[in-house]
Amino acid sequence: MPSAPRRALLRAAPAAALLLTLAACSNGAPDSFSPSAFSSADRNTAMDIRVTLDGRAVDATLNDSPAARDLATLLPLTLDLKDFHGTERIGYPPRKLTTDGAPKPSAPKVGDIAYYAPWGNLALYYQDGPSASSDLLILGHIDADADELAQAERITIEPAI
């Protein structure tokens, strides 16, 4: 009669074989991400996050760009915000984010969470931005009223539970 560990291993072997078969036959979705294929229509596709603006919860998402994934490694994160050019509220994460594999630039829209690489700041847009820039990476979107975004003094971003 086999020992208990051996019986457990024998019971797990079929499941492991099935998992390996499924992985080998998959379409490779995690490896098929192409930054050049990322479009402004894909702004909200990757990861739900929990955001509070001045203590009020709002729905938000991060996209699947390398910079957004890098931001996710810093969560939870709380930033004080200040106004910039009457268009956005900005705050500074504890370190700069990666810009490797940045998606094609697109002009920011109201509610976008963006990263301005030269200064290393996050930006919450409460007005549409003027134009696309390779220095500005759209990281995601916050579903909040433009007036609420314009008045925000503090943001907390956490992984969704």
Short mmCIF file of N, CA and C in Angstrom, two decimals:
data_model
loop_
_atom_site.label_atom_id
_atom_site.label_comp_id
_atom_site.label_asym_id
_atom_site.label_seq_id
_atom_site.Cartn_x
_atom_site.Cartn_y
_atom_site.Cartn_z
N MET A 1 0.85 -1.19 0.00
CA MET A 1 0.00 0.00 0.00
C MET A 1 0.89 1.24 0.00
N PRO A 2 0.66 2.19 -0.89
CA PRO A 2 1.52 3.37 -0.97
C PRO A 2 1.38 4.26 0.26
N SER A 3 2.43 5.04 0.52
CA SER A 3 2.42 5.98 1.64
C SER A 3 1.48 7.14 1.34
N ALA A 4 1.09 7.90 2.38
CA ALA A 4 0.16 9.03 2.22
C ALA A 4 0.70 10.06 1.24
N PRO A 5 1.98 10.48 1.31
CA PRO A 5 2.48 11.46 0.33
C PRO A 5 2.41 10.94 -1.11
N ARG A 6 2.69 9.63 -1.26
CA ARG A 6 2.65 9.08 -2.61
C ARG A 6 1.22 9.06 -3.14
N ARG A 7 0.24 8.72 -2.29
CA ARG A 7 -1.16 8.72 -2.71
C ARG A 7 -1.59 10.14 -3.12
N ALA A 8 -1.16 11.13 -2.35
CA ALA A 8 -1.51 12.52 -2.68
C ALA A 8 -0.91 12.92 -4.02
N LEU A 9 0.32 12.51 -4.25
CA LEU A 9 0.98 12.81 -5.51
C LEU A 9 0.26 12.13 -6.68
N LEU A 10 -0.14 10.88 -6.48
CA LEU A 10 -0.85 10.17 -7.54
C LEU A 10 -2.21 10.80 -7.83
N ARG A 11 -2.89 11.32 -6.80
CA ARG A 11 -4.17 12.00 -7.02
C ARG A 11 -3.97 13.33 -7.74
N ALA A 12 -2.87 14.02 -7.48
CA ALA A 12 -2.64 15.34 -8.08
C ALA A 12 -2.10 15.25 -9.50
N ALA A 13 -1.51 14.13 -9.88
CA ALA A 13 -0.88 14.00 -11.19
C ALA A 13 -1.84 14.26 -12.35
N PRO A 14 -3.08 13.70 -12.36
CA PRO A 14 -3.97 14.00 -13.49
C PRO A 14 -4.31 15.49 -13.62
N ALA A 15 -4.53 16.15 -12.48
CA ALA A 15 -4.84 17.58 -12.54
C ALA A 15 -3.65 18.37 -13.07
N ALA A 16 -2.45 18.01 -12.64
CA ALA A 16 -1.25 18.69 -13.12
C ALA A 16 -1.08 18.47 -14.62
N ALA A 17 -1.33 17.25 -15.09
CA ALA A 17 -1.21 16.96 -16.52
C ALA A 17 -2.22 17.78 -17.33
N LEU A 18 -3.46 17.89 -16.81
CA LEU A 18 -4.47 18.69 -17.49
C LEU A 18 -4.06 20.16 -17.54
N LEU A 19 -3.56 20.68 -16.43
CA LEU A 19 -3.12 22.07 -16.38
C LEU A 19 -2.00 22.33 -17.38
N LEU A 20 -1.02 21.43 -17.45
CA LEU A 20 0.08 21.59 -18.40
C LEU A 20 -0.43 21.53 -19.84
N THR A 21 -1.38 20.64 -20.11
CA THR A 21 -1.95 20.54 -21.45
C THR A 21 -2.67 21.82 -21.84
N LEU A 22 -3.48 22.35 -20.91
CA LEU A 22 -4.19 23.60 -21.19
C LEU A 22 -3.22 24.75 -21.41
N ALA A 23 -2.18 24.81 -20.62
CA ALA A 23 -1.19 25.89 -20.78
C ALA A 23 -0.49 25.78 -22.13
N ALA A 24 -0.17 24.56 -22.53
CA ALA A 24 0.52 24.36 -23.81
C ALA A 24 -0.37 24.71 -24.99
N CYS A 25 -1.69 24.54 -24.83
CA CYS A 25 -2.62 24.81 -25.93
C CYS A 25 -3.21 26.21 -25.88
N SER A 26 -2.83 27.00 -24.89
CA SER A 26 -3.43 28.33 -24.79
C SER A 26 -2.94 29.22 -25.92
N ASN A 27 -3.62 30.36 -26.08
CA ASN A 27 -3.25 31.28 -27.14
C ASN A 27 -2.12 32.20 -26.74
N GLY A 28 -1.59 32.00 -25.54
CA GLY A 28 -0.47 32.82 -25.09
C GLY A 28 -0.87 34.23 -24.75
N ALA A 29 -2.09 34.45 -24.31
CA ALA A 29 -2.58 35.81 -24.07
C ALA A 29 -1.65 36.67 -23.24
N PRO A 30 -1.10 36.18 -22.10
CA PRO A 30 -0.23 37.08 -21.34
C PRO A 30 1.00 37.51 -22.12
N ASP A 31 1.48 36.63 -23.02
CA ASP A 31 2.68 36.97 -23.77
C ASP A 31 2.35 37.71 -25.06
N SER A 32 1.06 37.80 -25.39
CA SER A 32 0.72 38.40 -26.68
C SER A 32 0.47 39.90 -26.59
N PHE A 33 0.66 40.51 -25.42
CA PHE A 33 0.46 41.95 -25.28
C PHE A 33 1.45 42.69 -26.16
N SER A 34 0.92 43.55 -26.96
CA SER A 34 1.75 44.35 -27.84
C SER A 34 1.46 45.82 -27.58
N PRO A 35 2.43 46.56 -27.02
CA PRO A 35 2.17 47.96 -26.75
C PRO A 35 1.70 48.73 -27.96
N SER A 36 2.18 48.37 -29.13
CA SER A 36 1.77 49.11 -30.32
C SER A 36 0.31 48.84 -30.66
N ALA A 37 -0.24 47.72 -30.17
CA ALA A 37 -1.64 47.40 -30.44
C ALA A 37 -2.57 48.07 -29.44
N PHE A 38 -2.04 48.67 -28.41
CA PHE A 38 -2.84 49.32 -27.38
C PHE A 38 -3.40 50.61 -27.94
N SER A 39 -4.71 50.78 -27.80
CA SER A 39 -5.32 51.99 -28.32
C SER A 39 -6.07 52.72 -27.23
N SER A 40 -6.50 53.93 -27.51
CA SER A 40 -7.26 54.69 -26.52
C SER A 40 -8.57 54.00 -26.19
N ALA A 41 -9.08 53.14 -27.06
CA ALA A 41 -10.30 52.40 -26.77
C ALA A 41 -10.06 51.36 -25.68
N ASP A 42 -8.80 50.99 -25.43
CA ASP A 42 -8.46 49.99 -24.44
C ASP A 42 -8.09 50.60 -23.09
N ARG A 43 -8.44 51.84 -22.84
CA ARG A 43 -8.00 52.53 -21.63
C ARG A 43 -8.41 51.82 -20.35
N ASN A 44 -9.52 51.10 -20.33
CA ASN A 44 -10.08 50.57 -19.09
C ASN A 44 -10.09 49.05 -19.03
N THR A 45 -9.22 48.36 -19.70
CA THR A 45 -9.40 46.93 -19.85
C THR A 45 -8.70 46.05 -18.85
N ALA A 46 -7.72 46.49 -18.10
CA ALA A 46 -6.90 45.52 -17.40
C ALA A 46 -7.25 45.23 -15.96
N MET A 47 -7.22 46.20 -15.09
CA MET A 47 -7.29 45.90 -13.67
C MET A 47 -8.16 46.92 -12.93
N ASP A 48 -9.14 46.38 -12.20
CA ASP A 48 -9.92 47.25 -11.33
C ASP A 48 -9.08 47.63 -10.13
N ILE A 49 -9.22 48.87 -9.70
CA ILE A 49 -8.53 49.35 -8.50
C ILE A 49 -9.54 50.07 -7.63
N ARG A 50 -9.20 50.23 -6.36
CA ARG A 50 -10.03 51.01 -5.45
C ARG A 50 -9.41 52.38 -5.31
N VAL A 51 -10.20 53.40 -5.59
CA VAL A 51 -9.70 54.78 -5.50
C VAL A 51 -10.62 55.56 -4.57
N THR A 52 -10.01 56.34 -3.72
CA THR A 52 -10.78 57.30 -2.93
C THR A 52 -10.20 58.69 -3.21
N LEU A 53 -11.11 59.62 -3.46
CA LEU A 53 -10.75 61.03 -3.65
C LEU A 53 -11.28 61.77 -2.44
N ASP A 54 -10.39 62.32 -1.64
CA ASP A 54 -10.79 63.03 -0.43
C ASP A 54 -11.75 62.19 0.42
N GLY A 55 -11.47 60.90 0.53
CA GLY A 55 -12.26 60.00 1.37
C GLY A 55 -13.49 59.42 0.71
N ARG A 56 -13.82 59.81 -0.52
CA ARG A 56 -15.00 59.29 -1.22
C ARG A 56 -14.58 58.27 -2.26
N ALA A 57 -15.17 57.07 -2.19
CA ALA A 57 -14.82 56.00 -3.12
C ALA A 57 -15.37 56.28 -4.52
N VAL A 58 -14.54 56.01 -5.52
CA VAL A 58 -14.95 56.10 -6.93
C VAL A 58 -14.44 54.87 -7.67
N ASP A 59 -15.13 54.49 -8.73
CA ASP A 59 -14.70 53.36 -9.54
C ASP A 59 -13.52 53.79 -10.42
N ALA A 60 -12.59 52.86 -10.60
CA ALA A 60 -11.42 53.18 -11.42
C ALA A 60 -10.78 51.89 -11.92
N THR A 61 -10.02 52.02 -13.01
CA THR A 61 -9.29 50.89 -13.58
C THR A 61 -7.91 51.35 -14.02
N LEU A 62 -6.99 50.41 -14.06
CA LEU A 62 -5.69 50.62 -14.69
C LEU A 62 -5.67 49.79 -15.95
N ASN A 63 -5.00 50.28 -16.99
CA ASN A 63 -4.87 49.51 -18.22
C ASN A 63 -3.73 48.49 -18.05
N ASP A 64 -3.40 47.80 -19.11
CA ASP A 64 -2.39 46.75 -19.04
C ASP A 64 -1.05 47.20 -19.60
N SER A 65 -0.75 48.48 -19.52
CA SER A 65 0.55 48.96 -19.99
C SER A 65 1.63 48.64 -18.95
N PRO A 66 2.89 48.56 -19.37
CA PRO A 66 3.97 48.31 -18.41
C PRO A 66 4.01 49.36 -17.30
N ALA A 67 3.75 50.62 -17.62
CA ALA A 67 3.78 51.66 -16.59
C ALA A 67 2.64 51.48 -15.59
N ALA A 68 1.46 51.09 -16.05
CA ALA A 68 0.33 50.84 -15.14
C ALA A 68 0.63 49.65 -14.24
N ARG A 69 1.22 48.61 -14.81
CA ARG A 69 1.59 47.44 -13.98
C ARG A 69 2.65 47.84 -12.95
N ASP A 70 3.56 48.73 -13.34
CA ASP A 70 4.58 49.22 -12.40
C ASP A 70 3.92 50.03 -11.28
N LEU A 71 2.96 50.87 -11.63
CA LEU A 71 2.23 51.62 -10.61
C LEU A 71 1.55 50.66 -9.63
N ALA A 72 0.98 49.59 -10.15
CA ALA A 72 0.28 48.62 -9.29
C ALA A 72 1.21 48.02 -8.24
N THR A 73 2.51 47.95 -8.53
CA THR A 73 3.45 47.40 -7.54
C THR A 73 3.64 48.36 -6.36
N LEU A 74 3.25 49.61 -6.51
CA LEU A 74 3.40 50.61 -5.45
C LEU A 74 2.17 50.69 -4.54
N LEU A 75 1.10 49.99 -4.90
CA LEU A 75 -0.14 50.09 -4.15
C LEU A 75 -0.07 49.34 -2.84
N PRO A 76 -0.71 49.84 -1.80
CA PRO A 76 -1.54 51.03 -1.74
C PRO A 76 -0.69 52.29 -1.75
N LEU A 77 -1.26 53.36 -2.29
CA LEU A 77 -0.54 54.61 -2.48
C LEU A 77 -1.48 55.77 -2.20
N THR A 78 -1.03 56.70 -1.37
CA THR A 78 -1.80 57.93 -1.10
C THR A 78 -0.94 59.11 -1.51
N LEU A 79 -1.54 60.02 -2.30
CA LEU A 79 -0.81 61.19 -2.79
C LEU A 79 -1.61 62.46 -2.52
N ASP A 80 -0.92 63.51 -2.13
CA ASP A 80 -1.52 64.84 -2.08
C ASP A 80 -1.49 65.39 -3.49
N LEU A 81 -2.56 66.08 -3.87
CA LEU A 81 -2.71 66.59 -5.23
C LEU A 81 -2.70 68.11 -5.26
N LYS A 82 -2.17 68.64 -6.35
CA LYS A 82 -2.24 70.08 -6.57
C LYS A 82 -2.64 70.33 -8.02
N ASP A 83 -3.18 71.50 -8.27
CA ASP A 83 -3.64 71.83 -9.61
C ASP A 83 -2.46 72.14 -10.53
N PHE A 84 -2.62 71.78 -11.79
CA PHE A 84 -1.62 72.10 -12.80
C PHE A 84 -2.34 72.58 -14.05
N HIS A 85 -2.12 73.82 -14.41
CA HIS A 85 -2.62 74.44 -15.65
C HIS A 85 -4.14 74.39 -15.81
N GLY A 86 -4.89 74.30 -14.73
CA GLY A 86 -6.34 74.29 -14.85
C GLY A 86 -6.88 73.13 -15.67
N THR A 87 -6.11 72.05 -15.75
CA THR A 87 -6.49 70.90 -16.57
C THR A 87 -6.42 69.60 -15.79
N GLU A 88 -5.50 69.53 -14.84
CA GLU A 88 -5.22 68.26 -14.16
C GLU A 88 -4.80 68.52 -12.71
N ARG A 89 -4.93 67.48 -11.90
CA ARG A 89 -4.42 67.46 -10.53
C ARG A 89 -3.23 66.51 -10.55
N ILE A 90 -2.12 66.92 -9.96
CA ILE A 90 -0.92 66.09 -10.01
C ILE A 90 -0.41 65.74 -8.62
N GLY A 91 0.26 64.61 -8.54
CA GLY A 91 0.91 64.14 -7.33
C GLY A 91 2.09 63.26 -7.71
N TYR A 92 2.99 63.07 -6.76
CA TYR A 92 4.24 62.38 -7.06
C TYR A 92 4.34 61.05 -6.32
N PRO A 93 4.41 59.94 -7.06
CA PRO A 93 4.64 58.65 -6.41
C PRO A 93 6.06 58.61 -5.84
N PRO A 94 6.37 57.62 -5.00
CA PRO A 94 7.67 57.58 -4.35
C PRO A 94 8.86 57.33 -5.28
N ARG A 95 8.59 56.86 -6.48
CA ARG A 95 9.66 56.65 -7.46
C ARG A 95 9.08 56.79 -8.86
N LYS A 96 9.98 56.96 -9.83
CA LYS A 96 9.53 57.02 -11.23
C LYS A 96 9.08 55.64 -11.69
N LEU A 97 8.16 55.64 -12.64
CA LEU A 97 7.63 54.41 -13.21
C LEU A 97 8.38 54.08 -14.49
N THR A 98 8.32 52.82 -14.88
CA THR A 98 8.93 52.41 -16.13
C THR A 98 8.21 53.06 -17.31
N THR A 99 8.95 53.36 -18.35
CA THR A 99 8.37 53.84 -19.60
C THR A 99 8.66 52.86 -20.73
N ASP A 100 9.25 51.73 -20.40
CA ASP A 100 9.53 50.71 -21.41
C ASP A 100 8.22 50.20 -21.99
N GLY A 101 8.19 49.96 -23.28
CA GLY A 101 7.01 49.41 -23.93
C GLY A 101 5.79 50.30 -23.85
N ALA A 102 6.00 51.60 -23.81
CA ALA A 102 4.88 52.54 -23.69
C ALA A 102 3.96 52.42 -24.89
N PRO A 103 2.64 52.50 -24.65
CA PRO A 103 1.71 52.45 -25.77
C PRO A 103 1.79 53.70 -26.63
N LYS A 104 1.17 53.62 -27.79
CA LYS A 104 1.10 54.77 -28.69
C LYS A 104 0.47 55.94 -27.94
N PRO A 105 1.03 57.13 -28.04
CA PRO A 105 0.47 58.28 -27.33
C PRO A 105 -0.96 58.60 -27.75
N SER A 106 -1.74 59.03 -26.77
CA SER A 106 -3.09 59.50 -27.06
C SER A 106 -3.37 60.69 -26.14
N ALA A 107 -4.20 61.59 -26.60
CA ALA A 107 -4.54 62.78 -25.81
C ALA A 107 -5.36 62.36 -24.59
N PRO A 108 -5.05 62.89 -23.42
CA PRO A 108 -5.81 62.54 -22.22
C PRO A 108 -7.23 63.10 -22.26
N LYS A 109 -8.13 62.36 -21.66
CA LYS A 109 -9.55 62.73 -21.57
C LYS A 109 -9.92 62.92 -20.10
N VAL A 110 -11.03 63.59 -19.86
CA VAL A 110 -11.52 63.77 -18.50
C VAL A 110 -11.62 62.41 -17.81
N GLY A 111 -11.04 62.32 -16.62
CA GLY A 111 -11.06 61.08 -15.84
C GLY A 111 -9.84 60.21 -16.03
N ASP A 112 -9.00 60.51 -17.01
CA ASP A 112 -7.81 59.68 -17.22
C ASP A 112 -6.80 59.85 -16.09
N ILE A 113 -6.19 58.74 -15.74
CA ILE A 113 -5.03 58.72 -14.85
C ILE A 113 -3.83 58.59 -15.77
N ALA A 114 -2.90 59.51 -15.68
CA ALA A 114 -1.75 59.49 -16.59
C ALA A 114 -0.46 59.65 -15.79
N TYR A 115 0.63 59.35 -16.46
CA TYR A 115 1.97 59.50 -15.88
C TYR A 115 2.80 60.37 -16.81
N TYR A 116 3.33 61.47 -16.27
CA TYR A 116 4.19 62.35 -17.06
C TYR A 116 5.63 61.98 -16.74
N ALA A 117 6.26 61.28 -17.67
CA ALA A 117 7.58 60.69 -17.44
C ALA A 117 8.68 61.69 -17.08
N PRO A 118 8.80 62.84 -17.75
CA PRO A 118 9.92 63.73 -17.42
C PRO A 118 9.93 64.19 -15.95
N TRP A 119 8.76 64.41 -15.38
CA TRP A 119 8.70 64.88 -13.99
C TRP A 119 8.42 63.75 -13.00
N GLY A 120 7.95 62.60 -13.50
CA GLY A 120 7.65 61.49 -12.62
C GLY A 120 6.37 61.66 -11.83
N ASN A 121 5.41 62.43 -12.37
CA ASN A 121 4.17 62.65 -11.62
C ASN A 121 2.98 61.92 -12.23
N LEU A 122 2.02 61.61 -11.37
CA LEU A 122 0.72 61.13 -11.82
C LEU A 122 -0.17 62.33 -12.05
N ALA A 123 -1.08 62.21 -12.99
CA ALA A 123 -2.01 63.30 -13.29
C ALA A 123 -3.41 62.73 -13.39
N LEU A 124 -4.36 63.44 -12.78
CA LEU A 124 -5.78 63.12 -12.90
C LEU A 124 -6.40 64.24 -13.73
N TYR A 125 -6.90 63.92 -14.89
CA TYR A 125 -7.42 64.95 -15.79
C TYR A 125 -8.88 65.27 -15.50
N TYR A 126 -9.15 66.55 -15.25
CA TYR A 126 -10.53 67.00 -15.09
C TYR A 126 -10.97 67.84 -16.28
N GLN A 127 -10.08 68.08 -17.20
CA GLN A 127 -10.36 68.67 -18.51
C GLN A 127 -9.65 67.80 -19.54
N ASP A 128 -10.16 67.73 -20.75
CA ASP A 128 -9.44 67.00 -21.80
C ASP A 128 -8.09 67.66 -22.01
N GLY A 129 -7.06 66.84 -22.20
CA GLY A 129 -5.72 67.38 -22.47
C GLY A 129 -5.62 67.92 -23.87
N PRO A 130 -4.62 68.77 -24.12
CA PRO A 130 -4.52 69.45 -25.41
C PRO A 130 -4.15 68.53 -26.57
N SER A 131 -3.23 67.59 -26.35
CA SER A 131 -2.78 66.74 -27.46
C SER A 131 -2.02 65.54 -26.92
N ALA A 132 -1.79 64.60 -27.80
CA ALA A 132 -1.00 63.41 -27.44
C ALA A 132 0.46 63.79 -27.30
N SER A 133 1.14 63.12 -26.37
CA SER A 133 2.57 63.34 -26.16
C SER A 133 3.23 62.02 -25.78
N SER A 134 4.38 61.75 -26.35
CA SER A 134 5.09 60.51 -26.00
C SER A 134 5.58 60.53 -24.57
N ASP A 135 5.63 61.71 -23.93
CA ASP A 135 6.04 61.81 -22.53
C ASP A 135 4.89 61.52 -21.56
N LEU A 136 3.66 61.47 -22.05
CA LEU A 136 2.48 61.27 -21.20
C LEU A 136 1.88 59.90 -21.48
N LEU A 137 1.89 59.05 -20.47
CA LEU A 137 1.38 57.69 -20.62
C LEU A 137 0.04 57.59 -19.89
N ILE A 138 -1.00 57.21 -20.60
CA ILE A 138 -2.30 56.99 -19.99
C ILE A 138 -2.24 55.65 -19.26
N LEU A 139 -2.54 55.67 -17.95
CA LEU A 139 -2.45 54.47 -17.12
C LEU A 139 -3.81 53.85 -16.82
N GLY A 140 -4.86 54.64 -16.91
CA GLY A 140 -6.17 54.13 -16.57
C GLY A 140 -7.20 55.23 -16.56
N HIS A 141 -8.30 54.98 -15.83
CA HIS A 141 -9.41 55.93 -15.84
C HIS A 141 -10.15 55.89 -14.52
N ILE A 142 -10.57 57.06 -14.07
CA ILE A 142 -11.39 57.21 -12.87
C ILE A 142 -12.78 57.65 -13.31
N ASP A 143 -13.80 56.95 -12.83
CA ASP A 143 -15.18 57.31 -13.15
C ASP A 143 -15.68 58.30 -12.10
N ALA A 144 -15.32 59.56 -12.29
CA ALA A 144 -15.73 60.62 -11.37
C ALA A 144 -16.09 61.86 -12.17
N ASP A 145 -16.92 62.66 -11.60
CA ASP A 145 -17.34 63.92 -12.18
C ASP A 145 -16.13 64.85 -12.33
N ALA A 146 -16.09 65.61 -13.40
CA ALA A 146 -14.97 66.54 -13.64
C ALA A 146 -14.80 67.52 -12.49
N ASP A 147 -15.90 68.00 -11.92
CA ASP A 147 -15.81 68.94 -10.79
C ASP A 147 -15.17 68.28 -9.57
N GLU A 148 -15.53 67.02 -9.33
CA GLU A 148 -14.93 66.29 -8.20
C GLU A 148 -13.43 66.11 -8.41
N LEU A 149 -13.04 65.77 -9.62
CA LEU A 149 -11.62 65.63 -9.93
C LEU A 149 -10.88 66.96 -9.77
N ALA A 150 -11.51 68.04 -10.21
CA ALA A 150 -10.89 69.36 -10.16
C ALA A 150 -10.63 69.83 -8.73
N GLN A 151 -11.46 69.38 -7.79
CA GLN A 151 -11.33 69.81 -6.40
C GLN A 151 -10.54 68.84 -5.52
N ALA A 152 -10.18 67.68 -6.05
CA ALA A 152 -9.53 66.64 -5.24
C ALA A 152 -8.21 67.13 -4.65
N GLU A 153 -8.06 66.93 -3.36
CA GLU A 153 -6.83 67.30 -2.65
C GLU A 153 -5.95 66.08 -2.35
N ARG A 154 -6.59 64.88 -2.28
CA ARG A 154 -5.85 63.67 -1.91
C ARG A 154 -6.49 62.47 -2.62
N ILE A 155 -5.62 61.60 -3.11
CA ILE A 155 -6.08 60.35 -3.74
C ILE A 155 -5.40 59.19 -3.04
N THR A 156 -6.18 58.13 -2.81
CA THR A 156 -5.64 56.87 -2.34
C THR A 156 -6.00 55.82 -3.39
N ILE A 157 -5.00 55.07 -3.83
CA ILE A 157 -5.20 54.02 -4.83
C ILE A 157 -4.79 52.71 -4.18
N GLU A 158 -5.68 51.72 -4.25
CA GLU A 158 -5.42 50.42 -3.65
C GLU A 158 -5.81 49.33 -4.63
N PRO A 159 -5.24 48.14 -4.47
CA PRO A 159 -5.70 47.03 -5.31
C PRO A 159 -7.16 46.73 -4.97
N ALA A 160 -7.95 46.36 -5.96
CA ALA A 160 -9.33 45.95 -5.70
C ALA A 160 -9.31 44.60 -4.97
N ILE A 161 -10.27 44.44 -4.11
CA ILE A 161 -10.32 43.17 -3.33
C ILE A 161 -11.08 42.14 -4.10
#
